[in-house]
Amino acid sequence: MAVGRDSRIGLGIVMLTLLVLEFYARPRIWESRVSPDFLMIALLIVAMGSRPGTGAIIGFVVGMVTDALTPARVGAGMLAHTIIGYLGAWGRAVFFAENILVHGAMFFAGVWLRNLMVLAASGGAGGSFFREAFVVAPLQGLSTAVAGVMVLYVVKEWLAIRLDV
Amino acid sequence: MLRATDRSQSRRDTAALLICAAVSFLVLLAPDSLGRSVSSSLRDTILSPLVWLQSEAVEGRTSRKRFREVSAQRDTATLLAQNLPVLQAENQRLRELLALSRRTGFRHVAAEVLHQSAASDGRMLLLDAGSDDGVAPFQPVVAPEGLLGVIASISAKSASVMTWAHPDFRVSAFTERGAIFGVVAPAGGSVGSEALLEFRAASYRDTLAAGTLVLSSGLGGVYPKGIPIGTVAGVAREQEGWERVYALRPSASPSATAHVMVLVGRAMSVEEAFPSDSVVAALRADSLRQRAAADSLLRVRIADSVRSALRDSLARSGAGAVASPVRTDSARAP
């Protein structure tokens, strides 16, 4: 996914739309623990078109936002999103597949890993940790993967993405 | 072999990752208060448009539902209000009889919960009310079902709540009848998909039946007395024959709560609203003494009035009858 100069405006619009989806549409339509995480979709879309270092920095900023909004343990979100941003960019370079399933899998793995790291870093109570890690997080990863693939499908022209099934 | 520019880029990527991760680690290891104050500052400045956007969305989603609920409540209240003067009079009479004061209402701030998609959402909640509304740290947050948590940090327009699911949460509690005191904390395990609480420090000789309601005791000065925390689900574990830990099913669920009340004002008269058991016992004893005195006085008055009524009737029936208190018709010879 090459983010050229022409598609930067498109990328900006997509990011703005995802922010509105996260903070306006999601609470209004489907406010649930397993609802799609549009911030993670935005992070991975940007990270997949950037270098790993840039992905890490963007992840750090996104983590700061999530930590400020639910400060269970400030810093846990920053660390998790930094690593996800880096891995997203790095994984994109390694897999290099414009495949819809690969993108979906990246969204799924991103959310699941992020939740695992946040839970581990913020210190969870035993039973609820396993429920969060192996029930809630995979479900949220699944919903995010579906939403992410749909977003990519809609904006593929703007972001010059080629999606093979 | 990598070219020099690629190597340089690669080094820069690694450096960016390491710096970001190091800063995250530092923040993670820093004191909680510092992190929370930074979060509050961010919410008040850069993130305020996002908080406002979410607050509007939540308000929009709930307004229609709330309007219907309020309409229904208003209709019910109108019906109930017709009987209110009678009930108020009866309540006042009973309170005077028991020498109890009027129940004090708590000052509170209503707030909406702004749920996030983060994994830690159940432990910390974001409210759309802040210091501008009178919210301050360490104020209790309650849902209609019971205790939800305590204000952890505030900003001008928002506040974060540490719910009972947070590992650091503790509240002093007692059972419904006030017999057993203990400390409630989040449980390590869960039953199915349900997170539980633990009622700790209950002595081994005391047993609690399943379904017993556990309330905040008011000790410690943060939570007022009498807020429902949960009901006993069973014995969680026993420790060396001196302590029994009970599993509690929480009254309020953080993830399912949309509206909460923050109990504000440190000067609220908790004791007046929830008098302690010794005070209640003293008031009852006093009331019983007064009642006994009133009863004996009443008996004397009744006896006096009966005596005077008898005297009058005898005086009307003639002087001869005064000697004998027997009715004339019954004294007549056959």
Tab-separated table of N, CA and C in Angstrom, chain A:
chain	number	residue	atom	x	y	z
A	1	MET	N	0.853	-1.186	0.000
A	1	MET	CA	0.000	0.000	0.000
A	1	MET	C	0.888	1.236	0.000
A	2	ALA	N	0.961	1.901	-1.095
A	2	ALA	CA	1.801	3.081	-1.174
A	2	ALA	C	0.960	4.323	-0.938
A	3	VAL	N	1.327	5.084	0.077
A	3	VAL	CA	0.581	6.306	0.360
A	3	VAL	C	1.296	7.446	-0.328
A	4	GLY	N	0.855	7.766	-1.521
A	4	GLY	CA	1.483	8.819	-2.275
A	4	GLY	C	0.957	10.176	-1.866
A	5	ARG	N	1.485	11.187	-2.560
A	5	ARG	CA	1.082	12.540	-2.186
A	5	ARG	C	-0.399	12.771	-2.456
A	6	ASP	N	-0.874	12.169	-3.565
A	6	ASP	CA	-2.279	12.359	-3.952
A	6	ASP	C	-3.248	11.743	-2.946
A	7	SER	N	-2.793	10.656	-2.375
A	7	SER	CA	-3.730	9.958	-1.484
A	7	SER	C	-3.630	10.417	-0.031
A	8	ARG	N	-2.779	11.424	0.240
A	8	ARG	CA	-2.652	11.884	1.633
A	8	ARG	C	-3.931	12.552	2.126
A	9	ILE	N	-4.553	13.314	1.223
A	9	ILE	CA	-5.825	13.947	1.612
A	9	ILE	C	-6.862	12.860	1.888
A	10	GLY	N	-6.871	11.863	0.996
A	10	GLY	CA	-7.791	10.733	1.184
A	10	GLY	C	-7.554	10.041	2.516
A	11	LEU	N	-6.271	9.858	2.843
A	11	LEU	CA	-5.918	9.211	4.108
A	11	LEU	C	-6.400	10.048	5.300
A	12	GLY	N	-6.235	11.365	5.164
A	12	GLY	CA	-6.689	12.270	6.230
A	12	GLY	C	-8.190	12.159	6.438
A	13	ILE	N	-8.911	12.132	5.320
A	13	ILE	CA	-10.375	12.019	5.424
A	13	ILE	C	-10.765	10.686	6.064
A	14	VAL	N	-10.063	9.635	5.647
A	14	VAL	CA	-10.357	8.304	6.206
A	14	VAL	C	-10.101	8.291	7.711
A	15	MET	N	-8.992	8.890	8.133
A	15	MET	CA	-8.663	8.920	9.562
A	15	MET	C	-9.713	9.705	10.347
A	16	LEU	N	-10.115	10.839	9.781
A	16	LEU	CA	-11.131	11.665	10.436
A	16	LEU	C	-12.452	10.891	10.558
A	17	THR	N	-12.794	10.182	9.464
A	17	THR	CA	-14.028	9.380	9.481
A	17	THR	C	-13.947	8.289	10.547
A	18	LEU	N	-12.773	7.660	10.647
A	18	LEU	CA	-12.622	6.592	11.644
A	18	LEU	C	-12.706	7.142	13.067
A	19	LEU	N	-12.182	8.355	13.273
A	19	LEU	CA	-12.302	8.988	14.597
A	19	LEU	C	-13.765	9.245	14.937
A	20	VAL	N	-14.507	9.746	13.948
A	20	VAL	CA	-15.944	10.008	14.165
A	20	VAL	C	-16.672	8.695	14.432
A	21	LEU	N	-16.292	7.658	13.670
A	21	LEU	CA	-16.920	6.342	13.884
A	21	LEU	C	-16.646	5.838	15.298
A	22	GLU	N	-15.403	6.025	15.766
A	22	GLU	CA	-15.025	5.529	17.085
A	22	GLU	C	-15.725	6.293	18.207
A	23	PHE	N	-15.759	7.616	18.073
A	23	PHE	CA	-16.239	8.414	19.206
A	23	PHE	C	-17.673	8.911	19.055
A	24	TYR	N	-18.286	8.709	17.887
A	24	TYR	CA	-19.673	9.142	17.745
A	24	TYR	C	-20.596	7.992	17.331
A	25	ALA	N	-20.208	7.279	16.260
A	25	ALA	CA	-21.103	6.227	15.751
A	25	ALA	C	-21.124	5.015	16.686
A	26	ARG	N	-19.954	4.596	17.150
A	26	ARG	CA	-19.904	3.391	17.997
A	26	ARG	C	-20.700	3.542	19.303
A	27	PRO	N	-20.517	4.658	20.044
A	27	PRO	CA	-21.337	4.791	21.262
A	27	PRO	C	-22.827	4.917	20.959
A	28	ARG	N	-23.152	5.420	19.774
A	28	ARG	CA	-24.558	5.661	19.441
A	28	ARG	C	-25.243	4.401	18.951
A	29	ILE	N	-24.485	3.556	18.242
A	29	ILE	CA	-25.110	2.391	17.610
A	29	ILE	C	-24.861	1.110	18.401
A	30	TRP	N	-23.614	0.817	18.668
A	30	TRP	CA	-23.294	-0.494	19.240
A	30	TRP	C	-22.218	-0.334	20.288
A	31	GLU	N	-22.656	0.070	21.477
A	31	GLU	CA	-21.678	0.269	22.543
A	31	GLU	C	-21.544	-1.028	23.324
A	32	SER	N	-20.546	-1.769	22.975
A	32	SER	CA	-20.349	-3.059	23.636
A	32	SER	C	-18.863	-3.312	23.728
A	33	ARG	N	-18.492	-4.246	24.628
A	33	ARG	CA	-17.080	-4.558	24.775
A	33	ARG	C	-16.519	-5.216	23.522
A	34	VAL	N	-17.376	-5.805	22.710
A	34	VAL	CA	-16.875	-6.503	21.515
A	34	VAL	C	-17.127	-5.691	20.243
A	35	SER	N	-17.509	-4.451	20.375
A	35	SER	CA	-17.728	-3.616	19.183
A	35	SER	C	-16.389	-3.281	18.519
A	36	PRO	N	-16.401	-3.003	17.224
A	36	PRO	CA	-15.129	-2.771	16.505
A	36	PRO	C	-14.342	-1.600	17.077
A	37	ASP	N	-13.018	-1.746	17.059
A	37	ASP	CA	-12.143	-0.687	17.552
A	37	ASP	C	-11.626	0.084	16.331
A	38	PHE	N	-12.261	1.213	16.044
A	38	PHE	CA	-11.907	1.974	14.844
A	38	PHE	C	-10.559	2.682	14.983
A	39	LEU	N	-10.157	2.937	16.227
A	39	LEU	CA	-8.822	3.539	16.429
A	39	LEU	C	-7.734	2.557	15.999
A	40	MET	N	-7.965	1.291	16.318
A	40	MET	CA	-6.992	0.264	15.926
A	40	MET	C	-6.968	0.109	14.400
A	41	ILE	N	-8.145	0.202	13.788
A	41	ILE	CA	-8.195	0.128	12.321
A	41	ILE	C	-7.395	1.284	11.722
A	42	ALA	N	-7.605	2.486	12.288
A	42	ALA	CA	-6.877	3.659	11.784
A	42	ALA	C	-5.375	3.468	11.954
A	43	LEU	N	-4.978	2.971	13.120
A	43	LEU	CA	-3.547	2.766	13.395
A	43	LEU	C	-2.944	1.779	12.404
A	44	LEU	N	-3.625	0.677	12.180
A	44	LEU	CA	-3.059	-0.351	11.308
A	44	LEU	C	-3.056	0.089	9.841
A	45	ILE	N	-4.068	0.852	9.436
A	45	ILE	CA	-4.081	1.340	8.051
A	45	ILE	C	-2.877	2.258	7.816
A	46	VAL	N	-2.641	3.161	8.779
A	46	VAL	CA	-1.500	4.079	8.632
A	46	VAL	C	-0.185	3.303	8.738
A	47	ALA	N	-0.130	2.383	9.708
A	47	ALA	CA	1.118	1.638	9.931
A	47	ALA	C	1.473	0.785	8.727
A	48	MET	N	0.447	0.207	8.101
A	48	MET	CA	0.729	-0.665	6.949
A	48	MET	C	1.269	0.116	5.751
A	49	GLY	N	1.073	1.429	5.755
A	49	GLY	CA	1.608	2.248	4.666
A	49	GLY	C	2.841	3.026	5.087
A	50	SER	N	3.389	2.707	6.245
A	50	SER	CA	4.539	3.478	6.746
A	50	SER	C	5.698	2.556	7.074
A	51	ARG	N	6.786	3.175	7.460
A	51	ARG	CA	7.923	2.407	7.956
A	51	ARG	C	7.662	1.997	9.412
A	52	PRO	N	8.319	0.948	9.896
A	52	PRO	CA	8.068	0.480	11.273
A	52	PRO	C	8.261	1.565	12.336
A	53	GLY	N	9.264	2.415	12.148
A	53	GLY	CA	9.507	3.482	13.131
A	53	GLY	C	8.333	4.441	13.198
A	54	THR	N	7.826	4.814	12.033
A	54	THR	CA	6.663	5.715	11.990
A	54	THR	C	5.452	5.024	12.616
A	55	GLY	N	5.312	3.740	12.303
A	55	GLY	CA	4.213	2.967	12.893
A	55	GLY	C	4.279	2.972	14.413
A	56	ALA	N	5.509	2.833	14.941
A	56	ALA	CA	5.691	2.834	16.398
A	56	ALA	C	5.299	4.176	16.990
A	57	ILE	N	5.704	5.263	16.318
A	57	ILE	CA	5.389	6.608	16.852
A	57	ILE	C	3.878	6.852	16.824
A	58	ILE	N	3.239	6.481	15.699
A	58	ILE	CA	1.783	6.665	15.603
A	58	ILE	C	1.075	5.801	16.653
A	59	GLY	N	1.579	4.594	16.829
A	59	GLY	CA	1.017	3.714	17.858
A	59	GLY	C	1.141	4.330	19.242
A	60	PHE	N	2.281	4.961	19.498
A	60	PHE	CA	2.497	5.618	20.782
A	60	PHE	C	1.454	6.715	21.020
A	61	VAL	N	1.182	7.492	19.964
A	61	VAL	CA	0.195	8.583	20.089
A	61	VAL	C	-1.209	8.011	20.322
A	62	VAL	N	-1.556	6.975	19.546
A	62	VAL	CA	-2.879	6.352	19.722
A	62	VAL	C	-3.003	5.767	21.136
A	63	GLY	N	-1.915	5.163	21.607
A	63	GLY	CA	-1.905	4.609	22.962
A	63	GLY	C	-2.107	5.684	24.011
A	64	MET	N	-1.521	6.845	23.771
A	64	MET	CA	-1.686	7.948	24.716
A	64	MET	C	-3.158	8.372	24.783
A	65	VAL	N	-3.800	8.371	23.621
A	65	VAL	CA	-5.228	8.736	23.572
A	65	VAL	C	-6.060	7.721	24.374
A	66	THR	N	-5.828	6.444	24.131
A	66	THR	CA	-6.629	5.427	24.836
A	66	THR	C	-6.330	5.440	26.339
A	67	ASP	N	-5.079	5.676	26.699
A	67	ASP	CA	-4.733	5.733	28.125
A	67	ASP	C	-5.377	6.926	28.813
A	68	ALA	N	-5.488	8.023	28.085
A	68	ALA	CA	-6.104	9.211	28.682
A	68	ALA	C	-7.596	9.001	28.903
A	69	LEU	N	-8.206	8.163	28.066
A	69	LEU	CA	-9.654	7.970	28.182
A	69	LEU	C	-10.034	6.870	29.167
A	70	THR	N	-9.227	5.836	29.280
A	70	THR	CA	-9.491	4.806	30.299
A	70	THR	C	-8.181	4.491	31.019
A	71	PRO	N	-7.817	5.349	31.964
A	71	PRO	CA	-6.492	5.183	32.581
A	71	PRO	C	-6.450	4.086	33.650
A	72	ALA	N	-6.699	2.839	33.249
A	72	ALA	CA	-6.579	1.732	34.203
A	72	ALA	C	-5.142	1.671	34.687
A	73	ARG	N	-4.217	1.797	33.775
A	73	ARG	CA	-2.802	1.854	34.109
A	73	ARG	C	-2.153	2.674	33.006
A	74	VAL	N	-1.904	3.930	33.295
A	74	VAL	CA	-1.375	4.820	32.269
A	74	VAL	C	-0.007	4.312	31.816
A	75	GLY	N	0.143	4.160	30.519
A	75	GLY	CA	1.389	3.645	29.952
A	75	GLY	C	1.183	2.288	29.312
A	76	ALA	N	0.183	1.530	29.805
A	76	ALA	CA	-0.070	0.200	29.250
A	76	ALA	C	-0.528	0.300	27.797
A	77	GLY	N	-1.442	1.212	27.534
A	77	GLY	CA	-1.929	1.420	26.168
A	77	GLY	C	-0.832	1.940	25.250
A	78	MET	N	-0.024	2.839	25.775
A	78	MET	CA	1.080	3.401	24.962
A	78	MET	C	2.020	2.287	24.512
A	79	LEU	N	2.410	1.456	25.458
A	79	LEU	CA	3.352	0.373	25.159
A	79	LEU	C	2.742	-0.608	24.148
A	80	ALA	N	1.485	-0.987	24.410
A	80	ALA	CA	0.836	-1.967	23.538
A	80	ALA	C	0.673	-1.423	22.123
A	81	HIS	N	0.205	-0.191	22.008
A	81	HIS	CA	-0.027	0.377	20.675
A	81	HIS	C	1.284	0.651	19.939
A	82	THR	N	2.333	1.014	20.692
A	82	THR	CA	3.654	1.214	20.064
A	82	THR	C	4.111	-0.087	19.391
A	83	ILE	N	3.989	-1.167	20.128
A	83	ILE	CA	4.438	-2.466	19.593
A	83	ILE	C	3.561	-2.895	18.418
A	84	ILE	N	2.244	-2.667	18.548
A	84	ILE	CA	1.334	-3.055	17.461
A	84	ILE	C	1.615	-2.222	16.209
A	85	GLY	N	1.859	-0.936	16.415
A	85	GLY	CA	2.161	-0.062	15.273
A	85	GLY	C	3.421	-0.518	14.560
A	86	TYR	N	4.441	-0.843	15.343
A	86	TYR	CA	5.709	-1.303	14.770
A	86	TYR	C	5.508	-2.631	14.036
A	87	LEU	N	4.833	-3.564	14.736
A	87	LEU	CA	4.629	-4.888	14.137
A	87	LEU	C	3.742	-4.815	12.892
A	88	GLY	N	2.767	-3.907	12.921
A	88	GLY	CA	1.887	-3.738	11.756
A	88	GLY	C	2.664	-3.342	10.517
A	89	ALA	N	3.525	-2.353	10.692
A	89	ALA	CA	4.340	-1.889	9.564
A	89	ALA	C	5.335	-2.965	9.136
A	90	TRP	N	5.923	-3.601	10.119
A	90	TRP	CA	6.917	-4.645	9.829
A	90	TRP	C	6.238	-5.860	9.175
A	91	GLY	N	5.085	-6.227	9.701
A	91	GLY	CA	4.356	-7.372	9.153
A	91	GLY	C	3.906	-7.130	7.732
A	92	ARG	N	3.526	-5.892	7.469
A	92	ARG	CA	3.115	-5.536	6.102
A	92	ARG	C	4.286	-5.729	5.143
A	93	ALA	N	5.474	-5.354	5.597
A	93	ALA	CA	6.664	-5.503	4.752
A	93	ALA	C	7.018	-6.975	4.562
A	94	VAL	N	6.780	-7.789	5.579
A	94	VAL	CA	7.146	-9.208	5.505
A	94	VAL	C	6.145	-9.981	4.651
A	95	PHE	N	4.846	-9.800	4.968
A	95	PHE	CA	3.835	-10.591	4.245
A	95	PHE	C	3.635	-10.084	2.812
A	96	PHE	N	3.593	-8.771	2.659
A	96	PHE	CA	3.467	-8.133	1.369
A	96	PHE	C	2.345	-8.743	0.525
A	97	ALA	N	1.248	-8.996	1.112
A	97	ALA	CA	0.133	-9.569	0.350
A	97	ALA	C	-1.051	-8.619	0.394
A	98	GLU	N	-1.518	-8.222	-0.790
A	98	GLU	CA	-2.700	-7.356	-0.859
A	98	GLU	C	-3.918	-8.250	-0.823
A	99	ASN	N	-3.996	-9.051	0.208
A	99	ASN	CA	-5.071	-10.022	0.277
A	99	ASN	C	-6.043	-9.639	1.392
A	100	ILE	N	-7.288	-9.820	1.096
A	100	ILE	CA	-8.321	-9.388	2.044
A	100	ILE	C	-8.226	-10.173	3.355
A	101	LEU	N	-7.885	-11.446	3.243
A	101	LEU	CA	-7.772	-12.286	4.450
A	101	LEU	C	-6.567	-11.891	5.288
A	102	VAL	N	-5.469	-11.541	4.604
A	102	VAL	CA	-4.258	-11.129	5.342
A	102	VAL	C	-4.531	-9.844	6.116
A	103	HIS	N	-5.233	-8.903	5.467
A	103	HIS	CA	-5.576	-7.657	6.162
A	103	HIS	C	-6.499	-7.934	7.346
A	104	GLY	N	-7.477	-8.786	7.083
A	104	GLY	CA	-8.403	-9.145	8.170
A	104	GLY	C	-7.677	-9.788	9.328
A	105	ALA	N	-6.748	-10.690	9.000
A	105	ALA	CA	-5.981	-11.375	10.052
A	105	ALA	C	-5.123	-10.381	10.824
A	106	MET	N	-4.596	-9.380	10.139
A	106	MET	CA	-3.773	-8.371	10.830
A	106	MET	C	-4.609	-7.548	11.801
A	107	PHE	N	-5.811	-7.188	11.373
A	107	PHE	CA	-6.700	-6.442	12.287
A	107	PHE	C	-7.037	-7.299	13.513
A	108	PHE	N	-7.369	-8.577	13.227
A	108	PHE	CA	-7.743	-9.490	14.319
A	108	PHE	C	-6.576	-9.650	15.302
A	109	ALA	N	-5.407	-9.963	14.736
A	109	ALA	CA	-4.236	-10.197	15.604
A	109	ALA	C	-3.841	-8.920	16.347
A	110	GLY	N	-3.973	-7.787	15.674
A	110	GLY	CA	-3.621	-6.507	16.298
A	110	GLY	C	-4.445	-6.238	17.543
A	111	VAL	N	-5.774	-6.412	17.409
A	111	VAL	CA	-6.668	-6.142	18.552
A	111	VAL	C	-6.417	-7.143	19.681
A	112	TRP	N	-6.285	-8.399	19.300
A	112	TRP	CA	-6.096	-9.442	20.331
A	112	TRP	C	-4.785	-9.216	21.097
A	113	LEU	N	-3.703	-8.993	20.335
A	113	LEU	CA	-2.409	-8.754	20.983
A	113	LEU	C	-2.437	-7.506	21.855
A	114	ARG	N	-3.051	-6.463	21.324
A	114	ARG	CA	-3.134	-5.203	22.076
A	114	ARG	C	-3.852	-5.438	23.414
A	115	ASN	N	-5.018	-6.135	23.339
A	115	ASN	CA	-5.779	-6.382	24.568
A	115	ASN	C	-4.989	-7.232	25.559
A	116	LEU	N	-4.285	-8.244	25.034
A	116	LEU	CA	-3.473	-9.094	25.916
A	116	LEU	C	-2.403	-8.262	26.621
A	117	MET	N	-1.746	-7.405	25.855
A	117	MET	CA	-0.665	-6.599	26.438
A	117	MET	C	-1.203	-5.600	27.457
A	118	VAL	N	-2.339	-4.972	27.121
A	118	VAL	CA	-2.924	-3.994	28.051
A	118	VAL	C	-3.339	-4.683	29.348
A	119	LEU	N	-3.967	-5.859	29.206
A	119	LEU	CA	-4.406	-6.595	30.395
A	119	LEU	C	-3.214	-7.028	31.241
A	120	ALA	N	-2.175	-7.517	30.569
A	120	ALA	CA	-1.005	-7.980	31.309
A	120	ALA	C	-0.300	-6.811	31.992
A	121	ALA	N	-0.193	-5.685	31.287
A	121	ALA	CA	0.530	-4.535	31.847
A	121	ALA	C	-0.261	-3.838	32.944
A	122	SER	N	-1.600	-3.880	32.846
A	122	SER	CA	-2.390	-3.169	33.860
A	122	SER	C	-2.745	-4.066	35.030
A	123	GLY	N	-2.351	-5.337	34.973
A	123	GLY	CA	-2.552	-6.225	36.118
A	123	GLY	C	-3.988	-6.589	36.332
A	124	GLY	N	-4.368	-7.762	35.903
A	124	GLY	CA	-5.775	-8.154	36.014
A	124	GLY	C	-5.969	-9.235	37.047
A	125	ALA	N	-7.210	-9.358	37.509
A	125	ALA	CA	-7.557	-10.442	38.423
A	125	ALA	C	-7.698	-11.722	37.618
A	126	GLY	N	-7.208	-12.841	38.140
A	126	GLY	CA	-7.087	-14.107	37.432
A	126	GLY	C	-8.215	-14.501	36.499
A	127	GLY	N	-9.399	-14.766	37.062
A	127	GLY	CA	-10.512	-15.273	36.262
A	127	GLY	C	-10.955	-14.306	35.199
A	128	SER	N	-11.051	-13.031	35.569
A	128	SER	CA	-11.515	-12.049	34.591
A	128	SER	C	-10.470	-11.842	33.502
A	129	PHE	N	-9.196	-12.061	33.824
A	129	PHE	CA	-8.145	-11.925	32.807
A	129	PHE	C	-8.363	-12.946	31.691
A	130	PHE	N	-8.616	-14.187	32.079
A	130	PHE	CA	-8.811	-15.232	31.066
A	130	PHE	C	-10.068	-14.988	30.247
A	131	ARG	N	-11.103	-14.499	30.910
A	131	ARG	CA	-12.336	-14.195	30.167
A	131	ARG	C	-12.078	-13.066	29.173
A	132	GLU	N	-11.375	-12.030	29.627
A	132	GLU	CA	-11.072	-10.906	28.738
A	132	GLU	C	-10.158	-11.353	27.594
A	133	ALA	N	-9.166	-12.172	27.938
A	133	ALA	CA	-8.158	-12.548	26.951
A	133	ALA	C	-8.673	-13.555	25.928
A	134	PHE	N	-9.532	-14.469	26.361
A	134	PHE	CA	-9.898	-15.554	25.461
A	134	PHE	C	-11.367	-15.552	25.040
A	135	VAL	N	-12.129	-14.616	25.516
A	135	VAL	CA	-13.518	-14.499	25.053
A	135	VAL	C	-13.760	-13.110	24.454
A	136	VAL	N	-13.565	-12.084	25.277
A	136	VAL	CA	-13.892	-10.730	24.831
A	136	VAL	C	-12.925	-10.254	23.738
A	137	ALA	N	-11.618	-10.438	23.981
A	137	ALA	CA	-10.623	-9.935	23.023
A	137	ALA	C	-10.746	-10.586	21.638
A	138	PRO	N	-10.880	-11.914	21.544
A	138	PRO	CA	-11.055	-12.496	20.203
A	138	PRO	C	-12.330	-12.012	19.502
A	139	LEU	N	-13.398	-11.855	20.286
A	139	LEU	CA	-14.645	-11.375	19.672
A	139	LEU	C	-14.477	-9.942	19.164
A	140	GLN	N	-13.808	-9.125	19.966
A	140	GLN	CA	-13.573	-7.754	19.517
A	140	GLN	C	-12.633	-7.748	18.310
A	141	GLY	N	-11.654	-8.648	18.321
A	141	GLY	CA	-10.753	-8.762	17.168
A	141	GLY	C	-11.513	-9.140	15.912
A	142	LEU	N	-12.461	-10.056	16.080
A	142	LEU	CA	-13.258	-10.506	14.934
A	142	LEU	C	-14.101	-9.363	14.370
A	143	SER	N	-14.784	-8.662	15.268
A	143	SER	CA	-15.636	-7.553	14.794
A	143	SER	C	-14.788	-6.450	14.165
A	144	THR	N	-13.600	-6.221	14.738
A	144	THR	CA	-12.707	-5.196	14.183
A	144	THR	C	-12.193	-5.635	12.808
A	145	ALA	N	-11.890	-6.935	12.673
A	145	ALA	CA	-11.404	-7.433	11.375
A	145	ALA	C	-12.466	-7.247	10.298
A	146	VAL	N	-13.705	-7.573	10.638
A	146	VAL	CA	-14.795	-7.411	9.658
A	146	VAL	C	-14.957	-5.941	9.287
A	147	ALA	N	-14.993	-5.075	10.318
A	147	ALA	CA	-15.149	-3.639	10.057
A	147	ALA	C	-13.948	-3.093	9.282
A	148	GLY	N	-12.751	-3.544	9.632
A	148	GLY	CA	-11.539	-3.061	8.967
A	148	GLY	C	-11.510	-3.426	7.491
A	149	VAL	N	-11.886	-4.670	7.196
A	149	VAL	CA	-11.908	-5.112	5.796
A	149	VAL	C	-12.944	-4.306	5.012
A	150	MET	N	-14.080	-4.041	5.657
A	150	MET	CA	-15.111	-3.232	4.985
A	150	MET	C	-14.610	-1.819	4.705
A	151	VAL	N	-13.924	-1.239	5.710
A	151	VAL	CA	-13.367	0.108	5.522
A	151	VAL	C	-12.356	0.099	4.378
A	152	LEU	N	-11.467	-0.889	4.369
A	152	LEU	CA	-10.455	-0.976	3.306
A	152	LEU	C	-11.119	-1.132	1.938
A	153	TYR	N	-12.176	-1.936	1.902
A	153	TYR	CA	-12.863	-2.162	0.638
A	153	TYR	C	-13.478	-0.865	0.116
A	154	VAL	N	-14.018	-0.077	1.041
A	154	VAL	CA	-14.676	1.183	0.648
A	154	VAL	C	-13.638	2.212	0.181
A	155	VAL	N	-12.499	2.283	0.864
A	155	VAL	CA	-11.542	3.371	0.594
A	155	VAL	C	-10.333	2.911	-0.223
A	156	LYS	N	-10.440	1.730	-0.814
A	156	LYS	CA	-9.255	1.196	-1.509
A	156	LYS	C	-8.796	2.088	-2.660
A	157	GLU	N	-9.737	2.768	-3.299
A	157	GLU	CA	-9.359	3.656	-4.413
A	157	GLU	C	-8.572	4.855	-3.889
A	158	TRP	N	-9.056	5.429	-2.806
A	158	TRP	CA	-8.402	6.616	-2.233
A	158	TRP	C	-6.991	6.306	-1.755
A	159	LEU	N	-6.846	5.127	-1.147
A	159	LEU	CA	-5.552	4.790	-0.554
A	159	LEU	C	-4.687	3.946	-1.487
A	160	ALA	N	-5.158	3.769	-2.720
A	160	ALA	CA	-4.417	2.978	-3.716
A	160	ALA	C	-4.092	1.588	-3.194
A	161	ILE	N	-5.129	0.924	-2.656
A	161	ILE	CA	-4.934	-0.428	-2.144
A	161	ILE	C	-5.513	-1.408	-3.149
A	162	ARG	N	-4.772	-2.478	-3.380
A	162	ARG	CA	-5.287	-3.537	-4.251
A	162	ARG	C	-5.651	-4.716	-3.353
A	163	LEU	N	-6.931	-5.070	-3.376
A	163	LEU	CA	-7.381	-6.141	-2.504
A	163	LEU	C	-7.756	-7.364	-3.327
A	164	ASP	N	-7.023	-8.459	-3.125
A	164	ASP	CA	-7.377	-9.728	-3.773
A	164	ASP	C	-8.113	-10.598	-2.754
A	165	VAL	N	-9.050	-11.350	-3.291
A	165	VAL	CA	-9.792	-12.241	-2.393
A	165	VAL	C	-9.049	-13.573	-2.275
